[in-house]
Amino acid sequence: MTRASLTREEVLLAAGSLVRRHGPAALTMRALAAELGTAVTSIYWHVGNRESLLDALVERTVEELGEIEPRGHTPAARVMSVARTLRRELRTRPHLIAMVHERGLTERMFLPAQQALVHEMHAAGLRGARAAQAVRAVQFQVVGYVLVERNRERAPLQRPAEEELWHAAAAEQDPALARALGTPVDQDRLFDDSVKALVAGLLVDPRA
Amino acid sequence: MTRASLTREEVLLAAGSLVRRHGPAALTMRALAAELGTAVTSIYWHVGNRESLLDALVERTVEELGEIEPRGHTPAARVMSVARTLRRELRTRPHLIAMVHERGLTERMFLPAQQALVHEMHAAGLRGARAAQAVRAVQFQVVGYVLVERNRERAPLQRPAEEELWHAAAAEQDPALARALGTPVDQDRLFDDSVKALVAGLLVDPRA
DNA sequence: ACCTGAACACCGTTCAAGT
DNA sequence: ACCTGAACACCGTTCAAGT
């Protein structure tokens, strides 16, 4: 199996596939060369070095995070839909999220979403610094949630923690609370509830 | 300079100091051995290998995150104080936070705080599954915020993003909003505002 | 029980030499 | 313009040999 000639695009595709399948640690220059059927050093001609190869993958991911189309009849509902879309998009690229996070580019990735949020907060009647703060609060909330959630999913057993919590709750004499804390988190519902609560808190009339 | 004999404690202290000063990447077995004035292989006898050395450091950090003492006159105020304490504690150990996060132990680290939150939510009148959900919402919010915040601080210049946002806001004909979004985030205030908004949203009477 | 140096199998990267 | 293999300076880890 011969190749016409190696291209930068081929390198990026193979590297992206490797990362998506096995994570960034599996992306060694030697493994990538083997996958491409070339000498290790050829890769350097096309992408410089490993660091800038990863940069290029991250850049591509940021671009792929397409336009956001808010849906719903109220600003609060549309903010929810933006938040849900973001979360869904992020969850399909776990390794690449982590890489974007490591590189400190989370914010840039969220730019389209931020613009949608600006629009919705304005529609909800928020103005000036207060609207800006609300946009940022939702942004931090969603990004943070996805980071924590991913952390949870990778986490090893955390039984002792859950057990102890259970006891703390039992001490409050609230068996329903204790039971709820002993149950695994329903992450979809917790996400919805949290964002809804935050948005409700943000949209409260400050003169009320 | 001779030593009586190398101890596990010495190894952990030197390793912790290295990580605190220069991050986990700087913790190579050879560098650590040089710091300790021993052969590289001696370290293996005391801590097994690099992975379990890092595990031990993380474990120690989790333990150091001491008891939480909620302050304030209302449940909402005490939840805020728990959130602020957590954030402060986490911010003084940036590299170690990242390591705890990588290992998926964030939740275990938050156990004492969770117990305090259970108490406060109960005091605020929340019961059963709803109280559990509120505890978790605050936990996710605080952890997520600190992760995002740390990401922001490590981030390179993100000027293009800020500029574009500024324009999006200008399109809404709200110069004050545009100005606010062009200004760097006041992270202390955003944290307070976000947690306050979330707690307000969570404590709203559902029958209202 | 504790420490050692040599050796192994991996890395990313450079570079002179090829076509 | 593009590709190559050899070589370099790093890794973490194993192990037989010392005391």
mmCIF file with all atom_site columns, C-alpha atoms in Angstrom, chain A:
data_model
loop_
_atom_site.group_PDB
_atom_site.id
_atom_site.type_symbol
_atom_site.label_atom_id
_atom_site.label_alt_id
_atom_site.label_comp_id
_atom_site.label_asym_id
_atom_site.label_entity_id
_atom_site.label_seq_id
_atom_site.pdbx_PDB_ins_code
_atom_site.Cartn_x
_atom_site.Cartn_y
_atom_site.Cartn_z
_atom_site.occupancy
_atom_site.B_iso_or_equiv
_atom_site.pdbx_formal_charge
_atom_site.auth_seq_id
_atom_site.auth_comp_id
_atom_site.auth_asym_id
_atom_site.auth_atom_id
_atom_site.pdbx_PDB_model_num
ATOM 1   C CA . MET A 1 1   ? 0.000   0.000  0.000  1.00 0.00 ? 1   MET A CA 1
ATOM 2   C CA . THR A 1 2   ? 1.810   3.130  -1.241 1.00 0.00 ? 2   THR A CA 1
ATOM 3   C CA . ARG A 1 3   ? 0.705   6.691  -0.778 1.00 0.00 ? 3   ARG A CA 1
ATOM 4   C CA . ALA A 1 4   ? 0.939   9.584  -3.244 1.00 0.00 ? 4   ALA A CA 1
ATOM 5   C CA . SER A 1 5   ? 2.442   11.831 -0.579 1.00 0.00 ? 5   SER A CA 1
ATOM 6   C CA . LEU A 1 6   ? 1.772   12.688 3.015  1.00 0.00 ? 6   LEU A CA 1
ATOM 7   C CA . THR A 1 7   ? -0.305  15.808 3.626  1.00 0.00 ? 7   THR A CA 1
ATOM 8   C CA . ARG A 1 8   ? -0.868  17.925 6.694  1.00 0.00 ? 8   ARG A CA 1
ATOM 9   C CA . GLU A 1 9   ? -4.551  17.053 6.464  1.00 0.00 ? 9   GLU A CA 1
ATOM 10  C CA . GLU A 1 10  ? -3.815  13.316 6.585  1.00 0.00 ? 10  GLU A CA 1
ATOM 11  C CA . VAL A 1 11  ? -1.648  13.815 9.654  1.00 0.00 ? 11  VAL A CA 1
ATOM 12  C CA . LEU A 1 12  ? -4.366  15.805 11.423 1.00 0.00 ? 12  LEU A CA 1
ATOM 13  C CA . LEU A 1 13  ? -7.054  13.250 10.595 1.00 0.00 ? 13  LEU A CA 1
ATOM 14  C CA . ALA A 1 14  ? -5.001  10.312 11.824 1.00 0.00 ? 14  ALA A CA 1
ATOM 15  C CA . ALA A 1 15  ? -3.974  12.192 14.946 1.00 0.00 ? 15  ALA A CA 1
ATOM 16  C CA . GLY A 1 16  ? -7.569  13.214 15.648 1.00 0.00 ? 16  GLY A CA 1
ATOM 17  C CA . SER A 1 17  ? -8.759  9.655  15.260 1.00 0.00 ? 17  SER A CA 1
ATOM 18  C CA . LEU A 1 18  ? -6.071  8.398  17.624 1.00 0.00 ? 18  LEU A CA 1
ATOM 19  C CA . VAL A 1 19  ? -6.996  10.972 20.268 1.00 0.00 ? 19  VAL A CA 1
ATOM 20  C CA . ARG A 1 20  ? -10.718 10.326 19.916 1.00 0.00 ? 20  ARG A CA 1
ATOM 21  C CA . ARG A 1 21  ? -10.223 6.581  20.287 1.00 0.00 ? 21  ARG A CA 1
ATOM 22  C CA . HIS A 1 22  ? -7.549  6.371  22.967 1.00 0.00 ? 22  HIS A CA 1
ATOM 23  C CA . GLY A 1 23  ? -6.906  9.824  24.401 1.00 0.00 ? 23  GLY A CA 1
ATOM 24  C CA . PRO A 1 24  ? -4.007  12.234 23.978 1.00 0.00 ? 24  PRO A CA 1
ATOM 25  C CA . ALA A 1 25  ? -1.533  10.014 25.832 1.00 0.00 ? 25  ALA A CA 1
ATOM 26  C CA . ALA A 1 26  ? -1.873  7.479  23.020 1.00 0.00 ? 26  ALA A CA 1
ATOM 27  C CA . LEU A 1 27  ? -0.802  10.077 20.486 1.00 0.00 ? 27  LEU A CA 1
ATOM 28  C CA . THR A 1 28  ? 2.923   9.427  20.344 1.00 0.00 ? 28  THR A CA 1
ATOM 29  C CA . MET A 1 29  ? 4.834   10.508 17.281 1.00 0.00 ? 29  MET A CA 1
ATOM 30  C CA . ARG A 1 30  ? 5.986   6.946  16.712 1.00 0.00 ? 30  ARG A CA 1
ATOM 31  C CA . ALA A 1 31  ? 2.476   5.484  16.945 1.00 0.00 ? 31  ALA A CA 1
ATOM 32  C CA . LEU A 1 32  ? 1.184   8.142  14.595 1.00 0.00 ? 32  LEU A CA 1
ATOM 33  C CA . ALA A 1 33  ? 3.956   7.418  12.080 1.00 0.00 ? 33  ALA A CA 1
ATOM 34  C CA . ALA A 1 34  ? 3.121   3.726  12.232 1.00 0.00 ? 34  ALA A CA 1
ATOM 35  C CA . GLU A 1 35  ? -0.556  4.511  11.594 1.00 0.00 ? 35  GLU A CA 1
ATOM 36  C CA . LEU A 1 36  ? 0.403   6.668  8.616  1.00 0.00 ? 36  LEU A CA 1
ATOM 37  C CA . GLY A 1 37  ? 3.030   4.294  7.297  1.00 0.00 ? 37  GLY A CA 1
ATOM 38  C CA . THR A 1 38  ? 5.750   6.940  7.214  1.00 0.00 ? 38  THR A CA 1
ATOM 39  C CA . ALA A 1 39  ? 8.925   7.748  9.055  1.00 0.00 ? 39  ALA A CA 1
ATOM 40  C CA . VAL A 1 40  ? 8.462   9.515  12.382 1.00 0.00 ? 40  VAL A CA 1
ATOM 41  C CA . THR A 1 41  ? 10.411  12.484 11.155 1.00 0.00 ? 41  THR A CA 1
ATOM 42  C CA . SER A 1 42  ? 8.140   13.113 8.152  1.00 0.00 ? 42  SER A CA 1
ATOM 43  C CA . ILE A 1 43  ? 5.428   14.222 10.532 1.00 0.00 ? 43  ILE A CA 1
ATOM 44  C CA . TYR A 1 44  ? 7.651   16.976 11.806 1.00 0.00 ? 44  TYR A CA 1
ATOM 45  C CA . TRP A 1 45  ? 7.902   18.467 8.332  1.00 0.00 ? 45  TRP A CA 1
ATOM 46  C CA . HIS A 1 46  ? 4.112   18.822 8.131  1.00 0.00 ? 46  HIS A CA 1
ATOM 47  C CA . VAL A 1 47  ? 3.119   19.893 11.630 1.00 0.00 ? 47  VAL A CA 1
ATOM 48  C CA . GLY A 1 48  ? 6.245   21.188 13.323 1.00 0.00 ? 48  GLY A CA 1
ATOM 49  C CA . ASN A 1 49  ? 6.135   19.194 16.524 1.00 0.00 ? 49  ASN A CA 1
ATOM 50  C CA . ARG A 1 50  ? 3.794   17.333 18.842 1.00 0.00 ? 50  ARG A CA 1
ATOM 51  C CA . GLU A 1 51  ? 2.701   20.439 20.709 1.00 0.00 ? 51  GLU A CA 1
ATOM 52  C CA . SER A 1 52  ? 1.590   22.307 17.611 1.00 0.00 ? 52  SER A CA 1
ATOM 53  C CA . LEU A 1 53  ? -0.081  19.156 16.311 1.00 0.00 ? 53  LEU A CA 1
ATOM 54  C CA . LEU A 1 54  ? -2.213  19.102 19.448 1.00 0.00 ? 54  LEU A CA 1
ATOM 55  C CA . ASP A 1 55  ? -2.823  22.822 19.083 1.00 0.00 ? 55  ASP A CA 1
ATOM 56  C CA . ALA A 1 56  ? -4.144  22.228 15.572 1.00 0.00 ? 56  ALA A CA 1
ATOM 57  C CA . LEU A 1 57  ? -6.502  19.495 16.801 1.00 0.00 ? 57  LEU A CA 1
ATOM 58  C CA . VAL A 1 58  ? -7.813  21.742 19.547 1.00 0.00 ? 58  VAL A CA 1
ATOM 59  C CA . GLU A 1 59  ? -8.251  24.608 17.093 1.00 0.00 ? 59  GLU A CA 1
ATOM 60  C CA . ARG A 1 60  ? -10.253 22.383 14.793 1.00 0.00 ? 60  ARG A CA 1
ATOM 61  C CA . THR A 1 61  ? -12.470 21.269 17.688 1.00 0.00 ? 61  THR A CA 1
ATOM 62  C CA . VAL A 1 62  ? -13.165 24.837 18.694 1.00 0.00 ? 62  VAL A CA 1
ATOM 63  C CA . GLU A 1 63  ? -14.224 25.595 15.122 1.00 0.00 ? 63  GLU A CA 1
ATOM 64  C CA . GLU A 1 64  ? -16.419 22.515 14.933 1.00 0.00 ? 64  GLU A CA 1
ATOM 65  C CA . LEU A 1 65  ? -18.476 23.696 17.880 1.00 0.00 ? 65  LEU A CA 1
ATOM 66  C CA . GLY A 1 66  ? -21.012 25.160 15.476 1.00 0.00 ? 66  GLY A CA 1
ATOM 67  C CA . GLU A 1 67  ? -23.644 27.808 15.698 1.00 0.00 ? 67  GLU A CA 1
ATOM 68  C CA . ILE A 1 68  ? -26.142 27.720 18.491 1.00 0.00 ? 68  ILE A CA 1
ATOM 69  C CA . GLU A 1 69  ? -29.827 27.951 17.655 1.00 0.00 ? 69  GLU A CA 1
ATOM 70  C CA . PRO A 1 70  ? -31.831 28.836 20.740 1.00 0.00 ? 70  PRO A CA 1
ATOM 71  C CA . ARG A 1 71  ? -35.287 27.273 20.860 1.00 0.00 ? 71  ARG A CA 1
ATOM 72  C CA . GLY A 1 72  ? -38.246 27.998 23.108 1.00 0.00 ? 72  GLY A CA 1
ATOM 73  C CA . HIS A 1 73  ? -40.875 30.649 23.719 1.00 0.00 ? 73  HIS A CA 1
ATOM 74  C CA . THR A 1 74  ? -39.367 32.553 26.639 1.00 0.00 ? 74  THR A CA 1
ATOM 75  C CA . PRO A 1 75  ? -35.852 33.880 27.204 1.00 0.00 ? 75  PRO A CA 1
ATOM 76  C CA . ALA A 1 76  ? -35.468 31.476 30.145 1.00 0.00 ? 76  ALA A CA 1
ATOM 77  C CA . ALA A 1 77  ? -36.450 28.535 27.926 1.00 0.00 ? 77  ALA A CA 1
ATOM 78  C CA . ARG A 1 78  ? -34.070 29.648 25.192 1.00 0.00 ? 78  ARG A CA 1
ATOM 79  C CA . VAL A 1 79  ? -31.209 30.003 27.665 1.00 0.00 ? 79  VAL A CA 1
ATOM 80  C CA . MET A 1 80  ? -31.978 26.468 28.778 1.00 0.00 ? 80  MET A CA 1
ATOM 81  C CA . SER A 1 81  ? -31.843 25.235 25.191 1.00 0.00 ? 81  SER A CA 1
ATOM 82  C CA . VAL A 1 82  ? -28.464 26.909 24.641 1.00 0.00 ? 82  VAL A CA 1
ATOM 83  C CA . ALA A 1 83  ? -27.157 25.320 27.820 1.00 0.00 ? 83  ALA A CA 1
ATOM 84  C CA . ARG A 1 84  ? -28.444 21.878 26.818 1.00 0.00 ? 84  ARG A CA 1
ATOM 85  C CA . THR A 1 85  ? -26.977 22.110 23.329 1.00 0.00 ? 85  THR A CA 1
ATOM 86  C CA . LEU A 1 86  ? -23.595 23.109 24.693 1.00 0.00 ? 86  LEU A CA 1
ATOM 87  C CA . ARG A 1 87  ? -23.579 20.258 27.133 1.00 0.00 ? 87  ARG A CA 1
ATOM 88  C CA . ARG A 1 88  ? -24.522 17.737 24.442 1.00 0.00 ? 88  ARG A CA 1
ATOM 89  C CA . GLU A 1 89  ? -21.819 18.962 22.049 1.00 0.00 ? 89  GLU A CA 1
ATOM 90  C CA . LEU A 1 90  ? -19.181 18.848 24.739 1.00 0.00 ? 90  LEU A CA 1
ATOM 91  C CA . ARG A 1 91  ? -20.119 15.389 25.920 1.00 0.00 ? 91  ARG A CA 1
ATOM 92  C CA . THR A 1 92  ? -19.474 13.861 22.493 1.00 0.00 ? 92  THR A CA 1
ATOM 93  C CA . ARG A 1 93  ? -15.820 14.970 22.558 1.00 0.00 ? 93  ARG A CA 1
ATOM 94  C CA . PRO A 1 94  ? -14.576 14.031 26.014 1.00 0.00 ? 94  PRO A CA 1
ATOM 95  C CA . HIS A 1 95  ? -10.859 13.867 25.275 1.00 0.00 ? 95  HIS A CA 1
ATOM 96  C CA . LEU A 1 96  ? -10.884 17.015 23.206 1.00 0.00 ? 96  LEU A CA 1
ATOM 97  C CA . ILE A 1 97  ? -12.769 18.948 25.890 1.00 0.00 ? 97  ILE A CA 1
ATOM 98  C CA . ALA A 1 98  ? -10.026 18.032 28.307 1.00 0.00 ? 98  ALA A CA 1
ATOM 99  C CA . MET A 1 99  ? -7.418  19.260 25.850 1.00 0.00 ? 99  MET A CA 1
ATOM 100 C CA . VAL A 1 100 ? -9.238  22.521 25.229 1.00 0.00 ? 100 VAL A CA 1
ATOM 101 C CA . HIS A 1 101 ? -9.500  22.918 28.993 1.00 0.00 ? 101 HIS A CA 1
ATOM 102 C CA . GLU A 1 102 ? -5.784  22.244 29.493 1.00 0.00 ? 102 GLU A CA 1
ATOM 103 C CA . ARG A 1 103 ? -4.932  24.852 26.918 1.00 0.00 ? 103 ARG A CA 1
ATOM 104 C CA . GLY A 1 104 ? -7.139  27.466 28.543 1.00 0.00 ? 104 GLY A CA 1
ATOM 105 C CA . LEU A 1 105 ? -9.277  27.867 25.437 1.00 0.00 ? 105 LEU A CA 1
ATOM 106 C CA . THR A 1 106 ? -12.606 26.939 26.984 1.00 0.00 ? 106 THR A CA 1
ATOM 107 C CA . GLU A 1 107 ? -13.742 30.509 26.775 1.00 0.00 ? 107 GLU A CA 1
ATOM 108 C CA . ARG A 1 108 ? -12.968 30.930 23.122 1.00 0.00 ? 108 ARG A CA 1
ATOM 109 C CA . MET A 1 109 ? -14.819 27.725 22.379 1.00 0.00 ? 109 MET A CA 1
ATOM 110 C CA . PHE A 1 110 ? -17.864 29.208 24.046 1.00 0.00 ? 110 PHE A CA 1
ATOM 111 C CA . LEU A 1 111 ? -17.960 32.348 22.000 1.00 0.00 ? 111 LEU A CA 1
ATOM 112 C CA . PRO A 1 112 ? -20.979 31.487 19.800 1.00 0.00 ? 112 PRO A CA 1
ATOM 113 C CA . ALA A 1 113 ? -22.918 30.407 22.854 1.00 0.00 ? 113 ALA A CA 1
ATOM 114 C CA . GLN A 1 114 ? -21.991 33.597 24.658 1.00 0.00 ? 114 GLN A CA 1
ATOM 115 C CA . GLN A 1 115 ? -23.361 35.665 21.823 1.00 0.00 ? 115 GLN A CA 1
ATOM 116 C CA . ALA A 1 116 ? -26.632 33.766 21.960 1.00 0.00 ? 116 ALA A CA 1
ATOM 117 C CA . LEU A 1 117 ? -26.765 34.330 25.710 1.00 0.00 ? 117 LEU A CA 1
ATOM 118 C CA . VAL A 1 118 ? -26.190 38.059 25.310 1.00 0.00 ? 118 VAL A CA 1
ATOM 119 C CA . HIS A 1 119 ? -29.202 38.171 23.033 1.00 0.00 ? 119 HIS A CA 1
ATOM 120 C CA . GLU A 1 120 ? -31.425 36.234 25.416 1.00 0.00 ? 120 GLU A CA 1
ATOM 121 C CA . MET A 1 121 ? -30.477 38.173 28.535 1.00 0.00 ? 121 MET A CA 1
ATOM 122 C CA . HIS A 1 122 ? -31.234 41.352 26.662 1.00 0.00 ? 122 HIS A CA 1
ATOM 123 C CA . ALA A 1 123 ? -34.595 39.942 25.570 1.00 0.00 ? 123 ALA A CA 1
ATOM 124 C CA . ALA A 1 124 ? -35.295 39.044 29.189 1.00 0.00 ? 124 ALA A CA 1
ATOM 125 C CA . GLY A 1 125 ? -34.945 42.703 30.079 1.00 0.00 ? 125 GLY A CA 1
ATOM 126 C CA . LEU A 1 126 ? -31.491 42.639 31.650 1.00 0.00 ? 126 LEU A CA 1
ATOM 127 C CA . ARG A 1 127 ? -29.298 45.595 30.726 1.00 0.00 ? 127 ARG A CA 1
ATOM 128 C CA . GLY A 1 128 ? -25.726 46.772 31.099 1.00 0.00 ? 128 GLY A CA 1
ATOM 129 C CA . ALA A 1 129 ? -23.384 45.292 33.670 1.00 0.00 ? 129 ALA A CA 1
ATOM 130 C CA . ARG A 1 130 ? -26.149 43.157 35.118 1.00 0.00 ? 130 ARG A CA 1
ATOM 131 C CA . ALA A 1 131 ? -26.772 41.468 31.753 1.00 0.00 ? 131 ALA A CA 1
ATOM 132 C CA . ALA A 1 132 ? -23.041 40.878 31.283 1.00 0.00 ? 132 ALA A CA 1
ATOM 133 C CA . GLN A 1 133 ? -22.808 39.294 34.714 1.00 0.00 ? 133 GLN A CA 1
ATOM 134 C CA . ALA A 1 134 ? -25.776 37.044 33.936 1.00 0.00 ? 134 ALA A CA 1
ATOM 135 C CA . VAL A 1 135 ? -24.204 35.896 30.658 1.00 0.00 ? 135 VAL A CA 1
ATOM 136 C CA . ARG A 1 136 ? -21.015 35.014 32.438 1.00 0.00 ? 136 ARG A CA 1
ATOM 137 C CA . ALA A 1 137 ? -22.775 33.278 35.303 1.00 0.00 ? 137 ALA A CA 1
ATOM 138 C CA . VAL A 1 138 ? -24.548 30.929 32.896 1.00 0.00 ? 138 VAL A CA 1
ATOM 139 C CA . GLN A 1 139 ? -21.363 30.363 30.912 1.00 0.00 ? 139 GLN A CA 1
ATOM 140 C CA . PHE A 1 140 ? -19.360 29.459 34.038 1.00 0.00 ? 140 PHE A CA 1
ATOM 141 C CA . GLN A 1 141 ? -22.202 27.279 35.245 1.00 0.00 ? 141 GLN A CA 1
ATOM 142 C CA . VAL A 1 142 ? -22.440 25.219 32.072 1.00 0.00 ? 142 VAL A CA 1
ATOM 143 C CA . VAL A 1 143 ? -18.710 24.855 31.491 1.00 0.00 ? 143 VAL A CA 1
ATOM 144 C CA . GLY A 1 144 ? -18.137 24.050 35.121 1.00 0.00 ? 144 GLY A CA 1
ATOM 145 C CA . TYR A 1 145 ? -20.915 21.504 35.161 1.00 0.00 ? 145 TYR A CA 1
ATOM 146 C CA . VAL A 1 146 ? -19.541 19.670 32.159 1.00 0.00 ? 146 VAL A CA 1
ATOM 147 C CA . LEU A 1 147 ? -16.064 19.603 33.685 1.00 0.00 ? 147 LEU A CA 1
ATOM 148 C CA . VAL A 1 148 ? -17.318 18.241 36.982 1.00 0.00 ? 148 VAL A CA 1
ATOM 149 C CA . GLU A 1 149 ? -19.595 15.768 35.277 1.00 0.00 ? 149 GLU A CA 1
ATOM 150 C CA . ARG A 1 150 ? -16.774 14.416 33.158 1.00 0.00 ? 150 ARG A CA 1
ATOM 151 C CA . ASN A 1 151 ? -14.657 14.150 36.258 1.00 0.00 ? 151 ASN A CA 1
ATOM 152 C CA . ARG A 1 152 ? -17.360 12.150 37.963 1.00 0.00 ? 152 ARG A CA 1
ATOM 153 C CA . GLU A 1 153 ? -17.682 9.764  35.056 1.00 0.00 ? 153 GLU A CA 1
ATOM 154 C CA . ARG A 1 154 ? -13.978 9.017  34.994 1.00 0.00 ? 154 ARG A CA 1
ATOM 155 C CA . ALA A 1 155 ? -13.859 8.712  38.756 1.00 0.00 ? 155 ALA A CA 1
ATOM 156 C CA . PRO A 1 156 ? -13.174 5.428  40.474 1.00 0.00 ? 156 PRO A CA 1
ATOM 157 C CA . LEU A 1 157 ? -15.606 4.125  43.090 1.00 0.00 ? 157 LEU A CA 1
ATOM 158 C CA . GLN A 1 158 ? -16.374 6.779  45.631 1.00 0.00 ? 158 GLN A CA 1
ATOM 159 C CA . ARG A 1 159 ? -18.436 4.616  47.896 1.00 0.00 ? 159 ARG A CA 1
ATOM 160 C CA . PRO A 1 160 ? -16.991 5.732  51.227 1.00 0.00 ? 160 PRO A CA 1
ATOM 161 C CA . ALA A 1 161 ? -17.941 9.317  50.381 1.00 0.00 ? 161 ALA A CA 1
ATOM 162 C CA . GLU A 1 162 ? -21.512 8.421  49.509 1.00 0.00 ? 162 GLU A CA 1
ATOM 163 C CA . GLU A 1 163 ? -21.833 6.306  52.613 1.00 0.00 ? 163 GLU A CA 1
ATOM 164 C CA . GLU A 1 164 ? -20.673 9.046  54.930 1.00 0.00 ? 164 GLU A CA 1
ATOM 165 C CA . LEU A 1 165 ? -22.976 11.528 53.295 1.00 0.00 ? 165 LEU A CA 1
ATOM 166 C CA . TRP A 1 166 ? -25.792 9.138  53.786 1.00 0.00 ? 166 TRP A CA 1
ATOM 167 C CA . HIS A 1 167 ? -25.054 9.092  57.512 1.00 0.00 ? 167 HIS A CA 1
ATOM 168 C CA . ALA A 1 168 ? -24.830 12.868 57.727 1.00 0.00 ? 168 ALA A CA 1
ATOM 169 C CA . ALA A 1 169 ? -28.257 13.070 56.142 1.00 0.00 ? 169 ALA A CA 1
ATOM 170 C CA . ALA A 1 170 ? -29.642 10.400 58.434 1.00 0.00 ? 170 ALA A CA 1
ATOM 171 C CA . ALA A 1 171 ? -28.474 12.494 61.365 1.00 0.00 ? 171 ALA A CA 1
ATOM 172 C CA . GLU A 1 172 ? -30.764 15.227 60.124 1.00 0.00 ? 172 GLU A CA 1
ATOM 173 C CA . GLN A 1 173 ? -33.660 12.792 60.624 1.00 0.00 ? 173 GLN A CA 1
ATOM 174 C CA . ASP A 1 174 ? -34.679 13.011 57.007 1.00 0.00 ? 174 ASP A CA 1
ATOM 175 C CA . PRO A 1 175 ? -34.768 9.484  55.571 1.00 0.00 ? 175 PRO A CA 1
ATOM 176 C CA . ALA A 1 176 ? -35.927 10.718 52.149 1.00 0.00 ? 176 ALA A CA 1
ATOM 177 C CA . LEU A 1 177 ? -32.921 13.040 51.937 1.00 0.00 ? 177 LEU A CA 1
ATOM 178 C CA . ALA A 1 178 ? -30.631 10.243 53.035 1.00 0.00 ? 178 ALA A CA 1
ATOM 179 C CA . ARG A 1 179 ? -32.067 7.933  50.413 1.00 0.00 ? 179 ARG A CA 1
ATOM 180 C CA . ALA A 1 180 ? -31.741 10.585 47.696 1.00 0.00 ? 180 ALA A CA 1
ATOM 181 C CA . LEU A 1 181 ? -28.095 11.182 48.568 1.00 0.00 ? 181 LEU A CA 1
ATOM 182 C CA . GLY A 1 182 ? -27.382 7.459  48.525 1.00 0.00 ? 182 GLY A CA 1
ATOM 183 C CA . THR A 1 183 ? -28.752 7.242  44.976 1.00 0.00 ? 183 THR A CA 1
ATOM 184 C CA . PRO A 1 184 ? -26.522 7.960  41.978 1.00 0.00 ? 184 PRO A CA 1
ATOM 185 C CA . VAL A 1 185 ? -26.923 11.455 40.565 1.00 0.00 ? 185 VAL A CA 1
ATOM 186 C CA . ASP A 1 186 ? -29.298 11.828 37.628 1.00 0.00 ? 186 ASP A CA 1
ATOM 187 C CA . GLN A 1 187 ? -26.942 14.135 35.777 1.00 0.00 ? 187 GLN A CA 1
ATOM 188 C CA . ASP A 1 188 ? -29.400 15.230 33.111 1.00 0.00 ? 188 ASP A CA 1
ATOM 189 C CA . ARG A 1 189 ? -31.933 16.276 35.687 1.00 0.00 ? 189 ARG A CA 1
ATOM 190 C CA . LEU A 1 190 ? -29.387 17.899 37.979 1.00 0.00 ? 190 LEU A CA 1
ATOM 191 C CA . PHE A 1 191 ? -28.119 19.910 35.032 1.00 0.00 ? 191 PHE A CA 1
ATOM 192 C CA . ASP A 1 192 ? -31.594 21.092 34.107 1.00 0.00 ? 192 ASP A CA 1
ATOM 193 C CA . ASP A 1 193 ? -32.524 21.885 37.687 1.00 0.00 ? 193 ASP A CA 1
ATOM 194 C CA . SER A 1 194 ? -29.288 23.786 38.343 1.00 0.00 ? 194 SER A CA 1
ATOM 195 C CA . VAL A 1 195 ? -29.445 25.907 35.221 1.00 0.00 ? 195 VAL A CA 1
ATOM 196 C CA . LYS A 1 196 ? -33.126 26.603 35.794 1.00 0.00 ? 196 LYS A CA 1
ATOM 197 C CA . ALA A 1 197 ? -32.468 27.658 39.379 1.00 0.00 ? 197 ALA A CA 1
ATOM 198 C CA . LEU A 1 198 ? -29.587 29.891 38.337 1.00 0.00 ? 198 LEU A CA 1
ATOM 199 C CA . VAL A 1 199 ? -31.560 31.527 35.533 1.00 0.00 ? 199 VAL A CA 1
ATOM 200 C CA . ALA A 1 200 ? -34.530 32.038 37.838 1.00 0.00 ? 200 ALA A CA 1
ATOM 201 C CA . GLY A 1 201 ? -32.211 33.679 40.355 1.00 0.00 ? 201 GLY A CA 1
ATOM 202 C CA . LEU A 1 202 ? -30.643 35.886 37.700 1.00 0.00 ? 202 LEU A CA 1
ATOM 203 C CA . LEU A 1 203 ? -33.903 37.047 36.183 1.00 0.00 ? 203 LEU A CA 1
ATOM 204 C CA . VAL A 1 204 ? -35.546 38.063 39.450 1.00 0.00 ? 204 VAL A CA 1
ATOM 205 C CA . ASP A 1 205 ? -36.438 41.739 39.373 1.00 0.00 ? 205 ASP A CA 1
ATOM 206 C CA . PRO A 1 206 ? -33.869 43.408 41.679 1.00 0.00 ? 206 PRO A CA 1
ATOM 207 C CA . ARG A 1 207 ? -36.462 45.999 42.736 1.00 0.00 ? 207 ARG A CA 1
ATOM 208 C CA . ALA A 1 208 ? -38.810 43.280 43.944 1.00 0.00 ? 208 ALA A CA 1
#
